[in-house]
Coordinates of C-alpha atoms and ligand atoms in Angstrom, one line a residue:
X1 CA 36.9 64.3 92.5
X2 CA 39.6 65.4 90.6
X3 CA 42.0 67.6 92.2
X4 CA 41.8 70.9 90.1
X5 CA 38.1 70.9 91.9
X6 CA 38.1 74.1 93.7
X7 CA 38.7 74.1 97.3
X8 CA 38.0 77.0 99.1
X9 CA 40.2 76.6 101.5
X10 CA 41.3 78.6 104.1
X11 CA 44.7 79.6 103.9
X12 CA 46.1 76.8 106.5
X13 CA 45.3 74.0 104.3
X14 CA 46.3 75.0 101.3
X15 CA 49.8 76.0 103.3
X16 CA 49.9 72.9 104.0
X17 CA 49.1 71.5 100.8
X18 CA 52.0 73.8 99.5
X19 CA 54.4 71.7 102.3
X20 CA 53.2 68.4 100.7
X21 CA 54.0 68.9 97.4
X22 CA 57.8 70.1 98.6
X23 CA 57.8 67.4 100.4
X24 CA 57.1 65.1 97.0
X25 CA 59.3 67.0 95.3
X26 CA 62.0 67.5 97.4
X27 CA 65.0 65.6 96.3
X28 CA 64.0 64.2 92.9
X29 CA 65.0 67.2 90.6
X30 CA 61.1 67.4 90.1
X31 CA 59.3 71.1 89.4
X32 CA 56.4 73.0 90.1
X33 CA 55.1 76.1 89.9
X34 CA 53.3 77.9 91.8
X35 CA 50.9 80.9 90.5
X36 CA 48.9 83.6 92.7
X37 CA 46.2 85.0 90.7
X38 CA 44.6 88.1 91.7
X39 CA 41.3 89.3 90.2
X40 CA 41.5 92.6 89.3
X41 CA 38.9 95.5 90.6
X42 CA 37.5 93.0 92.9
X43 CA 36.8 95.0 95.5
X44 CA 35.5 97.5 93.3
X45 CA 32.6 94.6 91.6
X46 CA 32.0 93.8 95.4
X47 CA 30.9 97.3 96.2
X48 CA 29.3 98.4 93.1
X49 CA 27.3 95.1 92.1
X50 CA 27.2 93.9 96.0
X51 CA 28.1 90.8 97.5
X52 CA 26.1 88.5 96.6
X53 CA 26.7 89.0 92.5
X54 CA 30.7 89.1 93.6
X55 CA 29.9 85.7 95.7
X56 CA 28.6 84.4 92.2
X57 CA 31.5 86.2 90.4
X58 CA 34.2 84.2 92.6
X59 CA 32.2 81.2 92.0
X60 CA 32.2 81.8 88.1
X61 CA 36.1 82.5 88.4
X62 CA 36.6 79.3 90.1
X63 CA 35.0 77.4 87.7
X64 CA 37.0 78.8 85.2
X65 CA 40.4 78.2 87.2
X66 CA 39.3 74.9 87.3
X67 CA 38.8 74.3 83.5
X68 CA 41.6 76.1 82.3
X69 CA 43.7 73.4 84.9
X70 CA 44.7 70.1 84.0
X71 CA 43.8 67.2 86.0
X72 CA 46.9 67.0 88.3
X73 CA 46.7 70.6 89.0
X74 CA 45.8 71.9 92.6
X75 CA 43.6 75.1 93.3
X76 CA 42.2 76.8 96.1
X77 CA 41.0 80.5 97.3
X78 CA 44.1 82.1 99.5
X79 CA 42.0 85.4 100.1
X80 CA 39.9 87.6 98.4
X81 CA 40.8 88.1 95.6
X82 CA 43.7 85.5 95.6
X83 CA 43.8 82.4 94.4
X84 CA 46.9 80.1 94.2
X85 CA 47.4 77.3 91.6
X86 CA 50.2 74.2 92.4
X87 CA 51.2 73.1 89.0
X88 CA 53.3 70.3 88.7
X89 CA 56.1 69.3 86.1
X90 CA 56.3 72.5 85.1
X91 CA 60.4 72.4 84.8
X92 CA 60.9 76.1 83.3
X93 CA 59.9 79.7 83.7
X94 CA 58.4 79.2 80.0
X95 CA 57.0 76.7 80.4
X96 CA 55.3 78.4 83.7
X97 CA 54.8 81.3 81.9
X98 CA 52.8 79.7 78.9
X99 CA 50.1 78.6 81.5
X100 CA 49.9 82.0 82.7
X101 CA 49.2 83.2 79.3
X102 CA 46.8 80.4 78.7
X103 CA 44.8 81.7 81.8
X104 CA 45.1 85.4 80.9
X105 CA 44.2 84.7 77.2
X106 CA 41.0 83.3 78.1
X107 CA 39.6 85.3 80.4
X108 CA 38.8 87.8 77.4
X109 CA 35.7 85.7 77.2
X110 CA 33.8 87.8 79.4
X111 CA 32.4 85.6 82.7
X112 CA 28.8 85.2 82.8
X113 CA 27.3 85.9 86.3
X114 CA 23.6 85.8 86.5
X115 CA 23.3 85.3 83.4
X116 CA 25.4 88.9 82.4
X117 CA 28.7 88.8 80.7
X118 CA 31.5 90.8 82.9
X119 CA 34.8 91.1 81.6
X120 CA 37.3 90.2 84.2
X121 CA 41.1 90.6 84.1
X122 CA 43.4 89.3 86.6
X123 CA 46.9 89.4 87.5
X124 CA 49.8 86.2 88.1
X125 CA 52.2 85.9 89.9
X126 CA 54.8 82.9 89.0
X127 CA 57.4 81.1 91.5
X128 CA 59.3 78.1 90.7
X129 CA 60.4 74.7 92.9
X130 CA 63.0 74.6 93.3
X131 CA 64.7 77.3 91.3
X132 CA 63.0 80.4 93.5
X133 CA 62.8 78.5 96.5
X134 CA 63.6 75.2 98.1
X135 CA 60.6 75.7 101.0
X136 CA 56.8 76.5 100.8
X137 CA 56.7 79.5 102.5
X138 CA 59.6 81.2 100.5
X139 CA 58.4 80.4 97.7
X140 CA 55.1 81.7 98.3
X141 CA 56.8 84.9 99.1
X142 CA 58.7 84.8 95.4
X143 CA 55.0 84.1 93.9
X144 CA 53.4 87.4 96.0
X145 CA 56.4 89.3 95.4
X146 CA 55.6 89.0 91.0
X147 CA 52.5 89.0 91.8
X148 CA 52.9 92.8 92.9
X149 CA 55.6 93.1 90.5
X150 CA 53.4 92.5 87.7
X151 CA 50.8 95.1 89.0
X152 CA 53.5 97.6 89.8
X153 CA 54.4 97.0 85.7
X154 CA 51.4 96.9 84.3
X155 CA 51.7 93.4 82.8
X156 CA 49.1 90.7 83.2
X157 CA 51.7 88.4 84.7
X158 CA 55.2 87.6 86.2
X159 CA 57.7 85.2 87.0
X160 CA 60.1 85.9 90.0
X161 CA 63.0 87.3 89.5
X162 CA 66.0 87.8 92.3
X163 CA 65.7 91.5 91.2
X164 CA 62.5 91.6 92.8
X165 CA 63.5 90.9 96.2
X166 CA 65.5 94.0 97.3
X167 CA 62.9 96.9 96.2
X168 CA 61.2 97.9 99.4
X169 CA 58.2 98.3 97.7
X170 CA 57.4 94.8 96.4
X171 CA 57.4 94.1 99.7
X172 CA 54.7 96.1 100.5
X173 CA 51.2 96.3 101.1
X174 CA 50.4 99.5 99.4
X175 CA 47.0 99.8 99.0
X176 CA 46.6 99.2 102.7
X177 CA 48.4 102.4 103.2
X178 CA 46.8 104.0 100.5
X179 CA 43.3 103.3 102.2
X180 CA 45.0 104.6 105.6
X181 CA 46.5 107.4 103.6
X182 CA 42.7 108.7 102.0
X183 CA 41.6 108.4 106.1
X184 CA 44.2 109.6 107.7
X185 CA 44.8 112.9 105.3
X186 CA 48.4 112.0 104.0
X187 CA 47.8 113.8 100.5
X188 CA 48.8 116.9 99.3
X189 CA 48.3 119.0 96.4
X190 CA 51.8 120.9 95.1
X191 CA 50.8 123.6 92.6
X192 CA 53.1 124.2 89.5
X193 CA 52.3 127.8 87.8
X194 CA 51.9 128.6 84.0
X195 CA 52.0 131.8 82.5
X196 CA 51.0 133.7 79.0
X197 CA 54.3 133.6 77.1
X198 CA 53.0 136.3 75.5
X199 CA 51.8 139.0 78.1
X200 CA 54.1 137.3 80.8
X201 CA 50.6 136.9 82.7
X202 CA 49.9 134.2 84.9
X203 CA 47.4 131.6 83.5
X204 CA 47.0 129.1 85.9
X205 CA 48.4 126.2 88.1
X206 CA 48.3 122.5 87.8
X207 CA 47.4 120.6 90.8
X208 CA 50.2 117.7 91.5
X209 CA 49.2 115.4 94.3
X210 CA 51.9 114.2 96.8
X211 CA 51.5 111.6 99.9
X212 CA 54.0 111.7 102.6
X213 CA 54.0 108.2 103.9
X214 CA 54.4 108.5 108.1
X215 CA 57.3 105.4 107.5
X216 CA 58.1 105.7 103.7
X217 CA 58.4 109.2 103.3
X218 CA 57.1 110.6 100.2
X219 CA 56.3 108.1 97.4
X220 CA 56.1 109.3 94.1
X221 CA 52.5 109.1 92.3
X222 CA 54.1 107.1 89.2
X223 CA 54.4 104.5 91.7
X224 CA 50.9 104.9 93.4
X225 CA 48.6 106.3 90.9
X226 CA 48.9 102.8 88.6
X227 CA 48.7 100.8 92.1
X228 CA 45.5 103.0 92.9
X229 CA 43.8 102.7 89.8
X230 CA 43.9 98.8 89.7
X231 CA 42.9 98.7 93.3
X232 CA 40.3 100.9 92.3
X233 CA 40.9 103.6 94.9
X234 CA 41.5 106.0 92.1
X235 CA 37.8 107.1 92.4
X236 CA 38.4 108.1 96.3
X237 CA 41.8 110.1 95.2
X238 CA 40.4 111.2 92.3
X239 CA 37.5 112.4 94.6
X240 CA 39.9 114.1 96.8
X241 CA 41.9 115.7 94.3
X242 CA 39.7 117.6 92.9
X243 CA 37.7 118.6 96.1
X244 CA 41.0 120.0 97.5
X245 CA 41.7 121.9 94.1
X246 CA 38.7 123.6 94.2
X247 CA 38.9 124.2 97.7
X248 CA 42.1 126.1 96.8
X249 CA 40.4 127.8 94.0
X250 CA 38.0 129.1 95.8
X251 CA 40.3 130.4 98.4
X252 CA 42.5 132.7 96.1
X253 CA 42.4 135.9 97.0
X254 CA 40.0 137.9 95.3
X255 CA 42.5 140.0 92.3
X256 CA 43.1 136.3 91.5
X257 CA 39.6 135.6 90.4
X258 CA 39.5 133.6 87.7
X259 CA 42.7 131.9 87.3
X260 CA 42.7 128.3 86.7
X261 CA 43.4 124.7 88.0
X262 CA 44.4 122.1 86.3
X263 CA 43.9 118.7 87.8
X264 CA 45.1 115.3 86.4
X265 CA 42.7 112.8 85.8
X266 CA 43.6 109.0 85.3
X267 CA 42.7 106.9 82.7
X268 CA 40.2 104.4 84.5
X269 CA 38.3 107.9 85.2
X270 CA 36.8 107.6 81.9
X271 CA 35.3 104.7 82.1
X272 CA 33.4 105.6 85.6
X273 CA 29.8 105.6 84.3
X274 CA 29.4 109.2 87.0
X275 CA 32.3 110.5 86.6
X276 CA 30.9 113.8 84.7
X277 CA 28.4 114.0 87.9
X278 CA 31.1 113.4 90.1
X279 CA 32.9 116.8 88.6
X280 CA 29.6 118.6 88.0
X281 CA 29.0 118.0 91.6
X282 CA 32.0 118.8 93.3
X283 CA 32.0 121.9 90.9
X284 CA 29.1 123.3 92.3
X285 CA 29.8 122.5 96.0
X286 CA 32.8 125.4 95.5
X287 CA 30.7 127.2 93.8
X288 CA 33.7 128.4 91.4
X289 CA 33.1 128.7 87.6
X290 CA 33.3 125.8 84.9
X291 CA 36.0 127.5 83.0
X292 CA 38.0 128.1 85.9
X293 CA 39.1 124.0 86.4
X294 CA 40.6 121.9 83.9
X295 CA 40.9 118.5 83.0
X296 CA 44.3 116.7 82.1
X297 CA 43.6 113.7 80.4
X298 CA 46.6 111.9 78.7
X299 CA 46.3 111.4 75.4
X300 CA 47.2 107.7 75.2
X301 CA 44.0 107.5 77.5
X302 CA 42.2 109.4 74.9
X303 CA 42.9 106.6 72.1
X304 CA 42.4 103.8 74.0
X305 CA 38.5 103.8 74.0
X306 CA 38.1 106.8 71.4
X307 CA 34.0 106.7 71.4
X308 CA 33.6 106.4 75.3
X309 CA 36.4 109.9 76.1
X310 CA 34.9 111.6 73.6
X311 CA 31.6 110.9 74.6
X312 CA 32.6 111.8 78.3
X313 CA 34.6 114.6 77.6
X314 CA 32.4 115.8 75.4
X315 CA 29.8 115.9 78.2
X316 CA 32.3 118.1 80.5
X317 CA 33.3 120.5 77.8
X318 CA 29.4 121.5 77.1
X319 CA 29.3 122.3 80.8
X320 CA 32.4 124.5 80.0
X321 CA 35.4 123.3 81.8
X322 CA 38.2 123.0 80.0
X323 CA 40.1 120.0 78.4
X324 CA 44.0 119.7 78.4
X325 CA 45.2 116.9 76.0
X326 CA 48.7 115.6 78.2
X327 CA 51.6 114.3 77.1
X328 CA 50.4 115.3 73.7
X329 CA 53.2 113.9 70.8
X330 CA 53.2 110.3 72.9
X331 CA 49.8 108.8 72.3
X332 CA 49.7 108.1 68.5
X333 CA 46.9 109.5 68.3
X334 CA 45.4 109.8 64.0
X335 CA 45.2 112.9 62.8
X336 CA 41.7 112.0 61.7
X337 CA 40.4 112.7 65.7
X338 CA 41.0 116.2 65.3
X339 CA 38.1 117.0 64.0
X340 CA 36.2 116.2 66.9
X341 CA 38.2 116.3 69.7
X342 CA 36.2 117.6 72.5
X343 CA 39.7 119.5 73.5
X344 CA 40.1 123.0 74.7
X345 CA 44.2 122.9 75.2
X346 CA 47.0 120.6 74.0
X347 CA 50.3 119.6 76.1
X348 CA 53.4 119.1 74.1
X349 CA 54.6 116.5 76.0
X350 CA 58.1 117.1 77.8
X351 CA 60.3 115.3 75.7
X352 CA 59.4 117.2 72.8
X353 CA 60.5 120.5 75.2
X354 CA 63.4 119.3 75.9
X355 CA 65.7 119.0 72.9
X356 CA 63.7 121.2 71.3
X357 CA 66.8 123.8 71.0
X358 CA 69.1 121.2 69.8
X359 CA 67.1 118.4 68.3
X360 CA 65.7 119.6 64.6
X361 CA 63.2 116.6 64.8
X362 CA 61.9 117.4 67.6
X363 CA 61.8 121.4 66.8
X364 CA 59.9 119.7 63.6
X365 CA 57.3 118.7 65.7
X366 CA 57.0 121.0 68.5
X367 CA 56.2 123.2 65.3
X368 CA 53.6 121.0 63.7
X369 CA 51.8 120.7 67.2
X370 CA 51.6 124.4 67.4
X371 CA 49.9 124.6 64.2
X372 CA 47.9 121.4 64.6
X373 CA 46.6 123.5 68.0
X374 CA 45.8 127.0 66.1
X375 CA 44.3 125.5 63.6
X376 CA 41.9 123.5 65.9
X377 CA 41.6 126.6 67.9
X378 CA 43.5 124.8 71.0
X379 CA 45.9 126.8 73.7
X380 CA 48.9 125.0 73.5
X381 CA 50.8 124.8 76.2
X382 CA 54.5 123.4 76.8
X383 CA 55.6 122.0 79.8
X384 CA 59.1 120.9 81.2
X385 CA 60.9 124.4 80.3
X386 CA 64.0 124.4 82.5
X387 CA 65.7 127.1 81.1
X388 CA 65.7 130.8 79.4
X389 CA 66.9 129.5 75.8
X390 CA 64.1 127.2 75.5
X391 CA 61.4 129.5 76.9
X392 CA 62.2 132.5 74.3
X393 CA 62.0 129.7 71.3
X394 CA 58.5 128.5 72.2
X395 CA 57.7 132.3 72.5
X396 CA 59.0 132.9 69.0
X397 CA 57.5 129.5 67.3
X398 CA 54.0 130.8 68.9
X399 CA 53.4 128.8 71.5
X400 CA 50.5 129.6 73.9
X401 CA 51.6 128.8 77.4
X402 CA 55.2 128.0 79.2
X403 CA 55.2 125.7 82.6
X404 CA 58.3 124.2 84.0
X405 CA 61.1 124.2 86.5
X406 CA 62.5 127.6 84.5
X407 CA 59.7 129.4 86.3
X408 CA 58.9 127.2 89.2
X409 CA 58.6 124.1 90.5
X410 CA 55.4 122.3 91.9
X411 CA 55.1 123.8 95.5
X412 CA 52.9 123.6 98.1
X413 CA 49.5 126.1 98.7
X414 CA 51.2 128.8 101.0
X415 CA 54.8 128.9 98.5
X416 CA 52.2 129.4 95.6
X417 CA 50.5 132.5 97.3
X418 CA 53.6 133.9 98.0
X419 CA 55.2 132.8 94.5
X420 CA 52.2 134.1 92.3
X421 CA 52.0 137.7 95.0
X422 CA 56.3 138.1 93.9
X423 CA 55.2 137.3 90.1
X424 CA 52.5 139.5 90.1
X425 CA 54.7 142.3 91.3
X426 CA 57.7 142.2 89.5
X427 CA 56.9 140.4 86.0
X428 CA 55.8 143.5 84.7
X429 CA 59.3 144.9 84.6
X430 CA 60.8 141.6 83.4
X431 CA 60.3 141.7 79.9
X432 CA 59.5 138.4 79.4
X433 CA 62.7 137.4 81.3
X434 CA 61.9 134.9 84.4
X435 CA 63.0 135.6 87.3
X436 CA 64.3 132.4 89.1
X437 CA 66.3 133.8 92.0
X438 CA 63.1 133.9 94.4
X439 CA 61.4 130.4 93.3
X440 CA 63.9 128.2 94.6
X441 CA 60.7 126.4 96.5
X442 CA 61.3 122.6 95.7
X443 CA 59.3 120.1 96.0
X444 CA 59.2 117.8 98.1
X445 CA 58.7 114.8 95.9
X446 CA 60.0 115.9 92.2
Ligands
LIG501 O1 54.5 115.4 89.8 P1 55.0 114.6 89.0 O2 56.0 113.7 89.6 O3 54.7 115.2 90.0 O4 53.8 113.6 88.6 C1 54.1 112.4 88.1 C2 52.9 111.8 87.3 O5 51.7 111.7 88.2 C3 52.5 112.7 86.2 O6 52.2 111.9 85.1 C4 51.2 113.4 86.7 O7 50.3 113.6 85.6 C5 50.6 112.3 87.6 N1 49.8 113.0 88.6 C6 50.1 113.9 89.5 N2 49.1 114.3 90.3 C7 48.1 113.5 89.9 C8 46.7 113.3 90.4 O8 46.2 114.0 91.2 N3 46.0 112.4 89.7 C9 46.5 111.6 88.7 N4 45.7 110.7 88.2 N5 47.7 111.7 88.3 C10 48.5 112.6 88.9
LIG502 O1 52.3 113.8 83.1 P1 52.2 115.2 83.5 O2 52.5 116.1 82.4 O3 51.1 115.6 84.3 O4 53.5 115.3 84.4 C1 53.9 116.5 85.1 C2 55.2 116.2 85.7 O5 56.3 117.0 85.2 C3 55.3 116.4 87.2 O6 56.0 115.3 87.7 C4 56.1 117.6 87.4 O7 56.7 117.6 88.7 C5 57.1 117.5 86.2 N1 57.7 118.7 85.8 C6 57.2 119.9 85.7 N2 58.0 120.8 85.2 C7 59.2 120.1 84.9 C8 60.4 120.5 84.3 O8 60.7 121.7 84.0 N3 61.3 119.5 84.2 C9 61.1 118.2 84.6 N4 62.1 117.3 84.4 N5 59.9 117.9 85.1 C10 59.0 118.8 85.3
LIG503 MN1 49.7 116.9 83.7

């Protein structure tokens, strides 16, 4: 039996193994590396296709482990989803690397389980003897610690790196949490207002989640969001986001009838076969109206799969809510999709905003956006205004809608109420002026 046959071993042995082959290498200036590789969504296949396809799955991957291997190499399952690979005279990071790649390359050959392809994607993490770590158990640490450094970066794999070590948050098993924070309620939604910068009226709010960590404090959700949606548990906080921002909806008081929410939705969203149910549902539970929620999509997660968001988001809009291209100027997306972008609302992205007073490229094309968006018949909306200057020259280029720190900053559901009740009363004698001197509300996280 050679020895890249798969052992599913329990976590002990293949310890141990990892001992041995310091041990044998210990002394002689010999390498090896050693790779974690996580399987990506697994929990998600276990749940969805059930446990006995999955079993087949990690059979399938294992097989493929153990043909992408040489001879010499050593494998074995360290968890669920976890497998490590011992692969000796490896003597460099690039070389270490290049088997990464080679492992990651092929796996775009989907896996056939029961006789159905499924395309599986995995993450590595790469340590190196004895340039990481002269003992096993460090340098298992080094290869867990890129392994969660190559999830945290989006990148299929990584090699360890001393810069890894001090960031709390390597360290840490975040999804755990995030599974105790869906449970234990640790979310909130922070509401950021937008008005008409026409009529000065309010238009709506976007809904910003926030978690407060018990031990952490708050962690930002560029750092948990792209942890969530590989874990999966985007669906729950997807689920939960929009239940609590139609929950708030609902509970506006009645002269705020009809305003809007917007609510963020993540990439991976698009490509959960229910996901237009899952609004439509949670839609009608409140009981609100269609056009009173909508949808931020990015618009780099528009491009990637052009037929399936369109499709999807085409679905939505013919129920009637409304859908807010974000980030808009930052996804590349060809002109040629305008004509039938399933789009209610375009975002100029932020960095457009902001040196669009002092930057005549980027006045350039805050300027072609706004008449990209009229002549589509989109509201276009600009987000990240911070100050007066900038807020009067989106007015006067014809912009639709102003949000940004200028007029307030995400806050939570009780600051809101008492924000938009001040707004309300006084922005009819403003004159288009914002008044910042009451919104000094800051949130928590931003
Ligand atoms: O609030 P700000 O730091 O708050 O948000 C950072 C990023 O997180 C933004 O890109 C924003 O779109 C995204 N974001 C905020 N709330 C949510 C949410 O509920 N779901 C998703 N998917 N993204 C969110
Ligand atoms: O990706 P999205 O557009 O959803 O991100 C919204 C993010 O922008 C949130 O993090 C929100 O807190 C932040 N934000 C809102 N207004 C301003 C602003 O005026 N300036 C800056 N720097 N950030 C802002
Ligand atoms: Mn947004």
């Amino acid at each position: 039996m050679p020895e890249s046959f798969v052992q599913h071993d329990i976590r002990e042995s293949f310890y141990s193994r990892l001992d041995d082959f310091v041990a044998r290498h210990a002394g002689d200036a010999k390498s090896f590396a050693l790779l974690i590789v996580n399987i990506n969504q697994f929990r998600r296949f276990n749940t969805y296709q059930g446990y006995r396809l999955a079993d087949e799955l990690l059979a399938a991957f294992a097989a493929y482990l153990a043909n992408v291997a040489r001879p010499q190499d050593y494998i074995a399952r360290i968890g669920n989803a976890d497998y490590a690979m011992l692969l000796p005279d490896i003597h460099n990071e690039g070389h270490a690397s290049l088997a990464a790649i080679k492992l990651i390359e092929n796996l775009k050959e989907p896996l056939v389980v029961s006789q159905s392809p499924y395309r599986i994607t995995a993450n590595v993490g790469i340590a190196l003897y004895p340039q990481h770590a002269e003992d096993g158990e460090d340098l298992f640490k080094c290869a867990e610690l890129a392994l969660n450094d190559s999830r945290n970066s989006l990148q299929s794999y990584s090699v360890f790196t001393n810069r890894q070590q001090p960031v709390e948050v390597y360290d840490w098993n975040i999804e755990n949490d995030l599974q105790k924070a869906i449970e234990k309620d640790q979310f909130d939604l922070h509401f950021q207002p937008q008005i008409d910068l026409c009529s000065g009226r309010l238009f709506g709010v976007e809904a910003l989640i926030r978690w407060h960590n018990g031990e952490r404090g708050f962690i930002r959700p560029d750092v948990f969001i792209p942890l969530a949606e590989s874990s999966g548990q985007i669906v729950e906080i997807t689920q939960w986001t929009l239940n609590s921002a139609l929950w708030f909806l609902q509970s506006w008081p009645r002269e705020l009838a009809g305003m809007k929410v917007a609510v963020n939705i993540s990439t991976k969203m698009l490509s959960e076969a229910d996901f237009a149910d899952m609004v439509a549902n949670a839609v009608g539970i409140y009981g609100v109206d269609y056009s009173q929620l909508t949808l931020e999509i990015t618009e780099s997660a528009l491009v990637e799969d052009v037929s399936t968001s369109f499709r999807i988001l085409g679905e939505l809009r013919s129920l009637g809510l409304n859908i807010s291209i974000d980030d808009f100027g930052t996804g590349y997306s060809s002109m040629s999709y305008f004509k039938g972008i399933p789009a209610t609302e375009l975002k100029i992205d932020q960095s457009f905003i902001r040196h669009v007073l002092d930057n005549q490229m980027d006045e350039h094309i805050v300027q072609t956006v706004i008449q990209l968006a009229n002549g589509f018949d989109l509201t276009v909306v600009a987000e990240g205004i911070e100050d007066q200057e900038t807020f009067d020259k989106l007015n006067q280029m014809g912009c639709d809608i102003a949000q940004g720190y200028h007029i307030a900053r995400p806050m939570p559901r009780d600051d809101i109420l008492h924000w938009v009740e001040h707004y309300r009363a006084t922005h009819g004698a403003s004159e288009g002026k914002i008044e910042t001197a009451d919104n000094a509300s800051t949130d928590a996280a931003g």
